[in-house]
Coordinates of C-alpha atoms in Angstrom, one line a residue:
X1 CA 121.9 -182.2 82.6
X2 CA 123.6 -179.8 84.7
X3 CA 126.8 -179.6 86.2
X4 CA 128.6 -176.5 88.7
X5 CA 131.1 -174.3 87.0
X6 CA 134.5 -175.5 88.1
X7 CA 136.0 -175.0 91.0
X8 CA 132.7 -174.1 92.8
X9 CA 131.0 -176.1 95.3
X10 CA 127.5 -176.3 95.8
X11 CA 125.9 -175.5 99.1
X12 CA 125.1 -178.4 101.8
X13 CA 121.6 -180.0 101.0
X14 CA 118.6 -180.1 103.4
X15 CA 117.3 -183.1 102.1
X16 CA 118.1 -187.0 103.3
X17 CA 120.5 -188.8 100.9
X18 CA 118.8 -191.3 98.1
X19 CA 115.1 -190.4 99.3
X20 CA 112.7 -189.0 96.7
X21 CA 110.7 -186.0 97.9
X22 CA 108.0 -184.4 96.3
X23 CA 108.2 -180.3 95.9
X24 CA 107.3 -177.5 94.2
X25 CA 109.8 -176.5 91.5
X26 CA 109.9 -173.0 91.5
X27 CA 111.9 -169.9 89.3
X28 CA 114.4 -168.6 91.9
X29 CA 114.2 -164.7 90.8
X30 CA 110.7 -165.3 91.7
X31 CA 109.8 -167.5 94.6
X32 CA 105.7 -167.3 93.4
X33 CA 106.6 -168.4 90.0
X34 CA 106.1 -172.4 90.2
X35 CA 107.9 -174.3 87.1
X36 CA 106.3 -177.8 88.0
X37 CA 105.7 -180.2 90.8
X38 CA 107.9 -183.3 90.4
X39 CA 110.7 -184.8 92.4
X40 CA 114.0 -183.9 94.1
X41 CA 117.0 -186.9 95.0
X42 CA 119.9 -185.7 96.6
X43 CA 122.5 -187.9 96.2
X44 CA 126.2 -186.7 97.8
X45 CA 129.4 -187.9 96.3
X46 CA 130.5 -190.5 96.3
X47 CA 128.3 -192.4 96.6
X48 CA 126.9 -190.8 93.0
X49 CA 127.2 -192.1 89.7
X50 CA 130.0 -189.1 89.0
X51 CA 131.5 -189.5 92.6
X52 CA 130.4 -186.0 92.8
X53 CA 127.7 -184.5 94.6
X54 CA 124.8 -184.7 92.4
X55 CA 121.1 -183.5 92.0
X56 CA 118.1 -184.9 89.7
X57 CA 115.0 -183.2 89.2
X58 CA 112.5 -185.9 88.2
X59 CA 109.5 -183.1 86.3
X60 CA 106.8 -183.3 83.4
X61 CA 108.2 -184.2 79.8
X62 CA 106.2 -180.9 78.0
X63 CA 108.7 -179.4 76.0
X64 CA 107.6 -175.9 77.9
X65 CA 108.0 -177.3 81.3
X66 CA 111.3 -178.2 80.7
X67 CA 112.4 -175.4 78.6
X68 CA 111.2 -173.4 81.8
X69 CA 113.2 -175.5 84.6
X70 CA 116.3 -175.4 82.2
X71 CA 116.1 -171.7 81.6
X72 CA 115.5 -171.1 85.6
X73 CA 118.5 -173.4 86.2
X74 CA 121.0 -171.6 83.7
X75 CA 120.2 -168.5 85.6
X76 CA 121.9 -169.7 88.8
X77 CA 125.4 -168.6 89.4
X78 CA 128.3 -171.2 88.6
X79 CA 125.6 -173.3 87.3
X80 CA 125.7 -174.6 83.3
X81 CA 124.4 -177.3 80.8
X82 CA 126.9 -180.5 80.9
X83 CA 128.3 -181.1 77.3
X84 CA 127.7 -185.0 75.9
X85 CA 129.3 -187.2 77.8
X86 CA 130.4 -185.2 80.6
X87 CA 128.4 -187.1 83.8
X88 CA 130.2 -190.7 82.4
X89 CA 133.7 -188.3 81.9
X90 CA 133.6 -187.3 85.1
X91 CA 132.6 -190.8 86.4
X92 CA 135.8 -192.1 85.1
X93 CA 138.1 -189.8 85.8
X94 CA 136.3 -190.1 89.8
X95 CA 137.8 -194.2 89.6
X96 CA 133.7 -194.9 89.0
X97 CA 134.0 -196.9 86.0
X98 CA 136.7 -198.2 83.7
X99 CA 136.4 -197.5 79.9
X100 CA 134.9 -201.0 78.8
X101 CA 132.5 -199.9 81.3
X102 CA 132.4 -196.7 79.5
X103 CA 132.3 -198.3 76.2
X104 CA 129.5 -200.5 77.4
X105 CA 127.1 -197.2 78.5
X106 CA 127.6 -195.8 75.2
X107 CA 126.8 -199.1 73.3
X108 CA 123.7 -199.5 75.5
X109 CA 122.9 -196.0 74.7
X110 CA 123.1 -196.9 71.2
X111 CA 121.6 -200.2 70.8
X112 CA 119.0 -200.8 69.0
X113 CA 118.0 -204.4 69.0
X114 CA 117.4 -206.6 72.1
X115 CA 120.6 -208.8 71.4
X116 CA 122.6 -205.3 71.3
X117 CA 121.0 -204.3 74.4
X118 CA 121.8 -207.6 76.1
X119 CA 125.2 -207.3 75.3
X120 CA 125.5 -203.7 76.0
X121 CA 124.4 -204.3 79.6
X122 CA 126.5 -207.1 80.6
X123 CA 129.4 -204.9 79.4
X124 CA 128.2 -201.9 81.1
X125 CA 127.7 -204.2 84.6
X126 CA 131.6 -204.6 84.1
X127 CA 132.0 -207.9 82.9
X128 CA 134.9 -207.3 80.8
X129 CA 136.6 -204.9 83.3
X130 CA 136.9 -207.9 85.8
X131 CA 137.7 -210.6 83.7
X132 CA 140.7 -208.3 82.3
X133 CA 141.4 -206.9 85.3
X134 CA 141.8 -210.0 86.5
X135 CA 144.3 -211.4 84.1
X136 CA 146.1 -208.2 85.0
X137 CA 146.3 -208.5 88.9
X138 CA 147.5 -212.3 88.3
X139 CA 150.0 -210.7 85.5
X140 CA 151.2 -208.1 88.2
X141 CA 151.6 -211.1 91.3
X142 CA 153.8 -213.1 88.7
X143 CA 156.1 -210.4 88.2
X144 CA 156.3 -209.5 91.9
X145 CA 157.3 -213.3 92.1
X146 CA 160.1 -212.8 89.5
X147 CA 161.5 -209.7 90.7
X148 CA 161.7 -211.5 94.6
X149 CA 164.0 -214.7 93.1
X150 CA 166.0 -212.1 91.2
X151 CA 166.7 -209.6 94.2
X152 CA 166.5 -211.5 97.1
X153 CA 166.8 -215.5 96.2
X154 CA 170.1 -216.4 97.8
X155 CA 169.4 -214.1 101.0
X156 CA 166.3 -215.7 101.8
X157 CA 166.2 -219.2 99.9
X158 CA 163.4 -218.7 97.6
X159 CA 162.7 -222.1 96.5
X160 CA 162.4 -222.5 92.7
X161 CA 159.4 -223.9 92.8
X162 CA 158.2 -220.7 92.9
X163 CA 159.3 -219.9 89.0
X164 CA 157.7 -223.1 88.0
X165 CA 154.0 -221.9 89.8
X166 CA 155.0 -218.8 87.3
X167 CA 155.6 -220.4 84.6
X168 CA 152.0 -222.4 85.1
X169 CA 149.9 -219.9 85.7
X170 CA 151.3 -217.9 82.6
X171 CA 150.8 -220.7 80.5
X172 CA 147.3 -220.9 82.0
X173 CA 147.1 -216.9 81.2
X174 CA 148.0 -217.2 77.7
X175 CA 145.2 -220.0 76.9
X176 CA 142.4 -218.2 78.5
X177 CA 143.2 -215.0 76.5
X178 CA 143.7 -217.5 73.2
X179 CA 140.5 -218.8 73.7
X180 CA 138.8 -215.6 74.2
X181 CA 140.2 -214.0 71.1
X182 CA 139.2 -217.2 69.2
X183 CA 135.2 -216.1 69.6
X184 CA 134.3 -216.5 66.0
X185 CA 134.0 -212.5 66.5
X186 CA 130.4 -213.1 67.8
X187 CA 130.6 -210.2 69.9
X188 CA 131.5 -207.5 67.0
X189 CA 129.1 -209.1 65.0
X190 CA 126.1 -208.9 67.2
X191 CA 127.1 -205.3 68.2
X192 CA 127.5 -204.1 64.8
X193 CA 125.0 -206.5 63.0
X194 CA 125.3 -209.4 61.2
X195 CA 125.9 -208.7 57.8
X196 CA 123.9 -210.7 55.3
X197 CA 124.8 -210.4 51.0
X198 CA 121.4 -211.0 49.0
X199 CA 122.5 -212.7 45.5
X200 CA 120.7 -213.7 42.5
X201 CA 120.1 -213.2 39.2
X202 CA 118.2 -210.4 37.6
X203 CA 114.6 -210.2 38.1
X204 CA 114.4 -212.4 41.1
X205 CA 112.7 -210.0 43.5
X206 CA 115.6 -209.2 45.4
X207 CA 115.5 -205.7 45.4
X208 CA 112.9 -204.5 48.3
X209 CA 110.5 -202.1 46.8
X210 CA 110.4 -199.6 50.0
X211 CA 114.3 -198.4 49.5
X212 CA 114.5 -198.5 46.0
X213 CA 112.8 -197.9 42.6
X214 CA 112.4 -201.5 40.4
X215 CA 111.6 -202.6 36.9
X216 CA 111.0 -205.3 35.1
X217 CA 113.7 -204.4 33.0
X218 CA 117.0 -207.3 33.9
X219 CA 120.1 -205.4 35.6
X220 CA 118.5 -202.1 37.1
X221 CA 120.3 -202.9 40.6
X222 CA 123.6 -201.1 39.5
X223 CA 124.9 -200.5 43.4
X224 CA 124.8 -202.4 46.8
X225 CA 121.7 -201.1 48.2
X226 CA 121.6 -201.8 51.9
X227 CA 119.2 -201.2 54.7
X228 CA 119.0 -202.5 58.5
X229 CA 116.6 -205.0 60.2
X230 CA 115.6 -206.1 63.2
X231 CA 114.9 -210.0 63.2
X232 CA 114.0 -212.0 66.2
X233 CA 115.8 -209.5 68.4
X234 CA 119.0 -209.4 66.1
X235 CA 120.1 -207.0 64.3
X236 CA 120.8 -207.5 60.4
X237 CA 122.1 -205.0 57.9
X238 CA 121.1 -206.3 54.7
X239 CA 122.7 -205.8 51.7
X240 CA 121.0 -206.2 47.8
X241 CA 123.0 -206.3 45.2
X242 CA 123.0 -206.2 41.2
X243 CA 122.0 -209.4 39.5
X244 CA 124.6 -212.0 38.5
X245 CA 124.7 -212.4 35.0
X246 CA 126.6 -211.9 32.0
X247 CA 127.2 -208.2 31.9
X248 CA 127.4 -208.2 27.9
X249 CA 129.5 -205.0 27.2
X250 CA 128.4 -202.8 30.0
X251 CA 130.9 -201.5 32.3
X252 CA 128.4 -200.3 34.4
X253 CA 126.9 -203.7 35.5
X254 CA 130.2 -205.0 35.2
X255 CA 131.2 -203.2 38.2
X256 CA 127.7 -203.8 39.9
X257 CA 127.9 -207.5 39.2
X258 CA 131.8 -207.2 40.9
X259 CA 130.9 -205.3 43.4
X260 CA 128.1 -207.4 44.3
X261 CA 130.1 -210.9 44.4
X262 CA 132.8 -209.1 46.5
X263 CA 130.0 -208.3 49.2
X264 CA 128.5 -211.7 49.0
X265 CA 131.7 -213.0 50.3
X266 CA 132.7 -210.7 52.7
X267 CA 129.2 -210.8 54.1
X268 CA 128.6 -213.2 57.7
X269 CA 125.6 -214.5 55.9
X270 CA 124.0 -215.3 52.4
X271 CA 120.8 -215.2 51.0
X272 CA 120.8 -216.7 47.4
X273 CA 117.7 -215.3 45.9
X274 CA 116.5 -217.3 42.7
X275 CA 113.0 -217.4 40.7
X276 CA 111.1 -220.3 41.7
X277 CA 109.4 -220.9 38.6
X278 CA 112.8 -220.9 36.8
X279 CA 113.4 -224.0 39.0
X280 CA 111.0 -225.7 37.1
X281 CA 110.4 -224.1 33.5
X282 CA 114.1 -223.3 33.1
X283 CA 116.1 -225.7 34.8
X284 CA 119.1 -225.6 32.2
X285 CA 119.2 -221.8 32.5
X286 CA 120.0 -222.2 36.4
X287 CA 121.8 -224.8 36.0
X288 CA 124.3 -223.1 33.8
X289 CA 124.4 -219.9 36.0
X290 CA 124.6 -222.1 39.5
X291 CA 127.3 -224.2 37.5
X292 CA 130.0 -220.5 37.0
X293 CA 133.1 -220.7 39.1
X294 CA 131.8 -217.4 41.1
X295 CA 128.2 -218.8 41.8
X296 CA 129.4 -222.8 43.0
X297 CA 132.1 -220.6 45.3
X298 CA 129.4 -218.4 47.2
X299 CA 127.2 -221.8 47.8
X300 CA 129.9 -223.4 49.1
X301 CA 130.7 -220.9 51.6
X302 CA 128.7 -221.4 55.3
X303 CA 125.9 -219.4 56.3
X304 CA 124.5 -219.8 53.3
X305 CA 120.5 -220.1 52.3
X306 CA 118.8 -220.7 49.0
X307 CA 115.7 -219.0 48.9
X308 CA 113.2 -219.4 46.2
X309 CA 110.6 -216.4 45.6
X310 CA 107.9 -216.0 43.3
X311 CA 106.4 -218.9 44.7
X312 CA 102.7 -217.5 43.9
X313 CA 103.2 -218.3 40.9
X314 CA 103.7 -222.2 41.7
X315 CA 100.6 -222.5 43.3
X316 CA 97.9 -221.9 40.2
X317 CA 96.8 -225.1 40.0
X318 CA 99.6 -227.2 40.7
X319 CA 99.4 -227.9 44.9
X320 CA 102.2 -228.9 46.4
X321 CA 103.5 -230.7 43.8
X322 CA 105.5 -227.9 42.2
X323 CA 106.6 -226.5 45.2
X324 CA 108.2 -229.7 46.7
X325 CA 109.4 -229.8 43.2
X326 CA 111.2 -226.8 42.6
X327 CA 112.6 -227.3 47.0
X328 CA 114.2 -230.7 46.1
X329 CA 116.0 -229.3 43.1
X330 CA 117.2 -226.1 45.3
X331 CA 118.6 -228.4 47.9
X332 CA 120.3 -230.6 45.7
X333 CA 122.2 -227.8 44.6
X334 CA 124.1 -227.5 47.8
X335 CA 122.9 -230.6 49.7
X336 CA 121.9 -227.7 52.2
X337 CA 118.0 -226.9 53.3
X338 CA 116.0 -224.2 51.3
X339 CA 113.3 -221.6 51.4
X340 CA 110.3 -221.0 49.3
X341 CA 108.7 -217.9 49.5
X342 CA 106.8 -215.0 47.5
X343 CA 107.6 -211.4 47.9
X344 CA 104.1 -210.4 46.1
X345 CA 101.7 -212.3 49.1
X346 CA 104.8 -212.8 52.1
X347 CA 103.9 -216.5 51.6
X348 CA 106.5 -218.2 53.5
X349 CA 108.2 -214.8 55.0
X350 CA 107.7 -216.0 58.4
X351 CA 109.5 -219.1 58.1
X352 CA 112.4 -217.4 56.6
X353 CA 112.8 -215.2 59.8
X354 CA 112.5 -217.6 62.1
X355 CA 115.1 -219.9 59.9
X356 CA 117.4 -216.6 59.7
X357 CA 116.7 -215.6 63.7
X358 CA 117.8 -219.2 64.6
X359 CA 120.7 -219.3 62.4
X360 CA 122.1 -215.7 63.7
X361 CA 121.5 -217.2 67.2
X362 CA 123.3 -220.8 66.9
X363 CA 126.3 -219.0 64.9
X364 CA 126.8 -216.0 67.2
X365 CA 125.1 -216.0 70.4
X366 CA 127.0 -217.5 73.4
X367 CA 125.5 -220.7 74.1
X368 CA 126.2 -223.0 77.2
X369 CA 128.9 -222.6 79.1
X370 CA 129.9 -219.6 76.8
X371 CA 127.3 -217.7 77.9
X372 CA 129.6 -217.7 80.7
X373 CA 132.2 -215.4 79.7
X374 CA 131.5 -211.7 77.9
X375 CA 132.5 -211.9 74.7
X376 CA 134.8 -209.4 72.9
X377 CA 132.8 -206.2 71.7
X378 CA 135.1 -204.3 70.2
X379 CA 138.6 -203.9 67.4
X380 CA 140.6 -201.9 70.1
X381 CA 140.1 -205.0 72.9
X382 CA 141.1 -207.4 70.3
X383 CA 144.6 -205.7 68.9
X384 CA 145.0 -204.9 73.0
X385 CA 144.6 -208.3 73.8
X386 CA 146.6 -209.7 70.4
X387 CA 149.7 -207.6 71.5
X388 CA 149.2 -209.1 75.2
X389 CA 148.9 -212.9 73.9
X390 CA 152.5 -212.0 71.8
X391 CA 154.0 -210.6 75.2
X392 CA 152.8 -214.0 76.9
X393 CA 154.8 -215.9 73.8
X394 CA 157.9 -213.8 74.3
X395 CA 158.1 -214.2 78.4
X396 CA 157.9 -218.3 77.2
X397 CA 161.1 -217.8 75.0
X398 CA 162.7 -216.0 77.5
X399 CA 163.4 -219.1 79.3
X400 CA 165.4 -218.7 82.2
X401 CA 166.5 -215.2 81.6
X402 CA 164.0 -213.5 84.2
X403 CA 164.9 -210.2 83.8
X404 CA 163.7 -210.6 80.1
X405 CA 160.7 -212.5 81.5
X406 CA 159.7 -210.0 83.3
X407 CA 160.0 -206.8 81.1
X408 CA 157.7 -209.3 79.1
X409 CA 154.9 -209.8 81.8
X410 CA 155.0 -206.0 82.4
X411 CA 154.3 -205.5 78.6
X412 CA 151.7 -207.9 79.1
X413 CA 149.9 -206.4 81.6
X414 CA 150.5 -202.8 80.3
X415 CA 148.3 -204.1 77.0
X416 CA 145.8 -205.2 79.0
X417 CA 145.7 -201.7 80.9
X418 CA 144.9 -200.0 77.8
X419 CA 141.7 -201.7 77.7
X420 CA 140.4 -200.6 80.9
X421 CA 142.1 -197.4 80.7
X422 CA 144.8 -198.6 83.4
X423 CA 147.4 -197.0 80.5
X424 CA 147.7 -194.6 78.1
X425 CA 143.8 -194.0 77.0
X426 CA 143.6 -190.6 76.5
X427 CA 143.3 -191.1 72.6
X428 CA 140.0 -192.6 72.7
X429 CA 138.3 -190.8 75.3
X430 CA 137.3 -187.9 73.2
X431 CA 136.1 -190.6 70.3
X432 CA 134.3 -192.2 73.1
X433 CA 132.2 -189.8 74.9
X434 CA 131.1 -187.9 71.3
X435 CA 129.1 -191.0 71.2
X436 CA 127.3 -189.8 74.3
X437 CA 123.6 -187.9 75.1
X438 CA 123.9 -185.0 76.6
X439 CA 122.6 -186.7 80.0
X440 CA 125.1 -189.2 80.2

């Protein structure tokens, strides 16, 4: 958490390099005052995670015993506390990392399901940095190709077979990047969370008791309430919203009841939350509010799940009957598979986890051969990559005139530069490394 003051060096170190030794940590205005005993690792640049020469002092996690080695390291000359982000800052302007790497640290820093962290650390290993950098080096070999036909093909009898290899491999350039942009957006998705809309009509236990106040009362949701989950290892920021219904009059719940049909179908998943017993004592009343324009428009949309709660109150002395009852008429409302629950006891909650986990992970986990290739992660790769695949159009169009072609590729490549930080990243390194721990 350290770093020296610039432009100072720090003195040659008489341990070995990479070995950890166990020492007395001591207060150096006062070689009898011992701080701790913990570890020392010397580890000279550049073979250090800053290409720099580094230190760590591995000591006790009381709160005084570090507030006592941090206060007797502060007091050495040149020496001072880094600022967030400053190791990784240092580590790529040192060539040690690219900025998907970078981007990939911080994600991993911030992730908070095991699906994040999966993805954070493939991205973190570099995966993106060589598949882009990649594309770039063979982006970079094409237009050295060019540039010999145009300068020196009549002096040395370049044969044009060598514009036809270009024109192959940037064909072959422009479908890998296509595909890869065409990911469904499963990489965002599972490092931002999965979004999923929870929809039904008043008084159908949507509303979860821990983040907000209830009532009996129909049309007390008002607002998207909205709170995050981990589920299976994925994470899941779920979103309640007011009951559909006729608003009758009230601008309020008007806007609520917008509002909350505007989520549902923006959202990457829906839950449509309906009373069970309404399934089968007020058939006619669903059947008139799953028959509206809005509500036959949200079930036909994919990722979407009828869930029927209250079922507690199926089970008073009708069995199974009822249940498998009220489930056939749910699923003939979409000809898709349903849910039956209860809030009150968690009857059923399990299954409704494990049918959400496993939906979450045959939608947007990479599966097969996918699994493969890192998926996008982030807005900034996509545009990058957008404005590369319209560079890759514009060299096709060029046709023969190579000089064009070529200004093209170098376009090309230049986008994909701005991902790794090859170009022009100086606007998003300040964004980036706020997102940083101090130790990092």
């Amino acid at each position: 958490m350290m770093l020296p003051r610039s432009n100072s060096r720090p003195a040659k170190s008489p341990l070995a390099p990479r070995l950890a030794v166990k020492t007395r940590i001591v207060d150096p205005a006062s070689a009898d005052s011992i701080l701790d005993t913990g570890l020392c690792i010397w580890f000279p640049g550049p073979r250090s995670f800053t290409g720099e020469d580094m230190a760590e002092l591995h000591i006790h996690g009381g709160s005084a015993v570090i507030a006592s080695v941090l206060r007797a390291l502060g007091s050495i000359p040149n020496l001072r506390m880094a600022e967030a982000g400053e190791f990784s800052r240092r580590a790529f302007d040192n060539d040690k990392m690219d900025l998907t790497t970078l981007e990939g640290v911080a994600d991993l820093i911030n992730a908070e399901t095991e699906a994040q962290r999966k993805l954070a650390v493939r991205q973190a290993g570099g995966e993106l940095c060589e598949m882009y950098e990649h594309w770039r080096e063979q982006m970079v070999s094409l237009m050295a190709n060019i540039e010999a036909y145009i300068d020196f093909s009549e002096e040395e009898n370049i044969d044009d077979g060598v514009l036809d290899n270009v024109r192959h491999i940037a064909g072959s350039l422009k479908e890998d990047i296509a595909n890869h942009l065409n990911d469904g957006r499963r990489g965002e998705i599972l490092r931002s969370g999965v979004s999923l809309a929870i929809v039904g009509p008043p008084n159908s236990g949507k509303t979860q008791r821990q983040v907000a106040i209830v009532s009996p009362v129909a049309g007390t949701t008002r607002d998207i309430i909205e709170t995050t989950l981990d589920i299976g290892g994925y994470p899941l920021v779920v979103r309640d919203t007011a009951g559909l219904r006729h608003a009758d009059g009230d601008a309020i719940e008007a806007e609520g009841i917008r509002r909350a049909l505007e989520s549902a179908r923006e959202a990457d998943m829906r839950i449509c939350l309906l009373d069970a017993t309404q399934a089968l004592d007020q058939q006619q009343k669903l059947d008139s509010l799953l028959g509206a324009d809005e509500w036959r428009a949200l079930l036909s949309l994919p990722h979407t799940l009828i869930v029927l709660n209250k079922a507690d109150r199926l089970m008073i002395g009708t069995g199974d009957v009822a249940q498998n009852r009220a489930l056939a008429w749910a699923r003939a409302q979409t000809g898709g598979d349903a849910v039956l629950i209860s809030c009150a006891s968690m009857f059923g909650w399990d299954e409704l986890m494990r049918r959400v986990a496993g939906h979450i992970r045959k939608s947007w986990e990479c599966q097969g051969g996918e699994s493969l290739r890192m998926p996008l992660t982030k807005e900034r790769h996509r545009q990058h990559l957008s404005q590369c695949l319209d560079r890759l159009a514009m060299f096709e169009r060029a046709g023969d005139q190579w000089v064009l072609a070529a200004e093209e590729l170098r376009a090309a490549s230049a986008a994909l530069g701005r991902i790794t930080g090859r170009v022009g990243i100086e606007d998003v390194l300040d964004t980036l490394f706020s997102q940083f721990c101090i130790g990092k």
